[in-house]
Amino acid sequence: MVLEGEALVEIAGATHRMGVHDTTWVPADVPHRFVNAGPGRLRIFWTYASVDATRTLVATGETRRIDAERR
């Protein structure tokens, strides 16, 4: 869900514009990314179905658990 700003979201090669409170659902194993499309800050909220979920970076092929990304 977009909390602030505007986003372009690319899901499986298709691009969609999103604004505040717009929400999307992306199935596992579908390449996707969110890009800031506005002049200000982009804030998004995302959640995973399981703490065991992983993220694979398309550019490098690196896969890691999402719980390893906590700051």
Coordinates of C-alpha atoms in Angstrom, one line a residue:
M1 CA 0.0 0.0 0.0
V2 CA 1.3 3.5 -0.9
L3 CA 1.3 5.6 2.3
E4 CA 2.9 8.7 0.9
G5 CA 3.8 9.9 -2.6
E6 CA 3.3 8.3 -6.0
A7 CA 4.8 5.1 -7.3
L8 CA 5.3 3.2 -10.5
V9 CA 5.0 -0.5 -9.8
E10 CA 6.3 -3.0 -12.2
I11 CA 4.8 -6.5 -11.9
A12 CA 5.8 -9.2 -14.3
G13 CA 6.8 -6.6 -16.9
A14 CA 3.6 -4.5 -16.7
T15 CA 3.8 -1.0 -15.2
H16 CA 1.0 0.6 -13.1
R17 CA 0.8 4.0 -11.5
M18 CA -0.2 4.1 -7.8
G19 CA -1.1 6.9 -5.4
V20 CA -1.8 7.2 -1.7
H21 CA -3.9 4.3 -0.3
D22 CA -3.6 2.3 -3.6
T23 CA -2.9 -1.3 -2.8
T24 CA -1.6 -4.2 -4.8
W25 CA -1.0 -7.9 -4.1
V26 CA 2.0 -9.7 -5.8
P27 CA 2.1 -13.5 -5.7
A28 CA 5.3 -15.2 -4.6
D29 CA 8.0 -15.7 -7.4
V30 CA 6.7 -12.8 -9.5
P31 CA 9.3 -10.2 -10.3
H32 CA 8.3 -6.8 -9.1
R33 CA 9.6 -3.4 -7.9
F34 CA 8.3 0.0 -6.7
V35 CA 9.8 3.2 -8.1
N36 CA 9.3 6.7 -6.8
A37 CA 7.3 8.5 -9.5
G38 CA 6.8 11.9 -7.8
P39 CA 8.9 14.8 -6.7
G40 CA 8.6 13.9 -3.0
R41 CA 9.2 11.0 -0.7
L42 CA 7.6 7.6 -1.5
R43 CA 6.6 5.5 1.6
I44 CA 5.1 2.1 1.1
F45 CA 3.8 -0.6 3.5
W46 CA 4.3 -4.2 2.7
T47 CA 3.8 -7.5 4.4
Y48 CA 4.6 -11.1 3.8
A49 CA 2.5 -14.2 4.3
S50 CA 5.2 -15.9 6.3
V51 CA 8.3 -14.9 8.3
D52 CA 10.0 -17.7 6.3
A53 CA 9.6 -15.7 3.0
T54 CA 12.6 -15.0 0.9
R55 CA 13.5 -12.2 -1.5
T56 CA 15.5 -12.8 -4.7
L57 CA 17.2 -9.8 -6.2
V58 CA 16.7 -10.1 -10.0
A59 CA 19.9 -8.1 -10.8
T60 CA 22.2 -10.5 -8.9
G61 CA 20.2 -13.7 -8.3
E62 CA 21.0 -13.4 -4.6
T63 CA 18.3 -14.9 -2.4
R64 CA 17.9 -14.1 1.3
R65 CA 15.3 -14.4 4.0
I66 CA 13.3 -11.3 4.6
D67 CA 13.8 -11.5 8.3
A68 CA 17.5 -11.0 7.7
E69 CA 16.7 -7.4 6.4
R70 CA 15.6 -6.0 9.7
R71 CA 17.3 -2.9 10.8

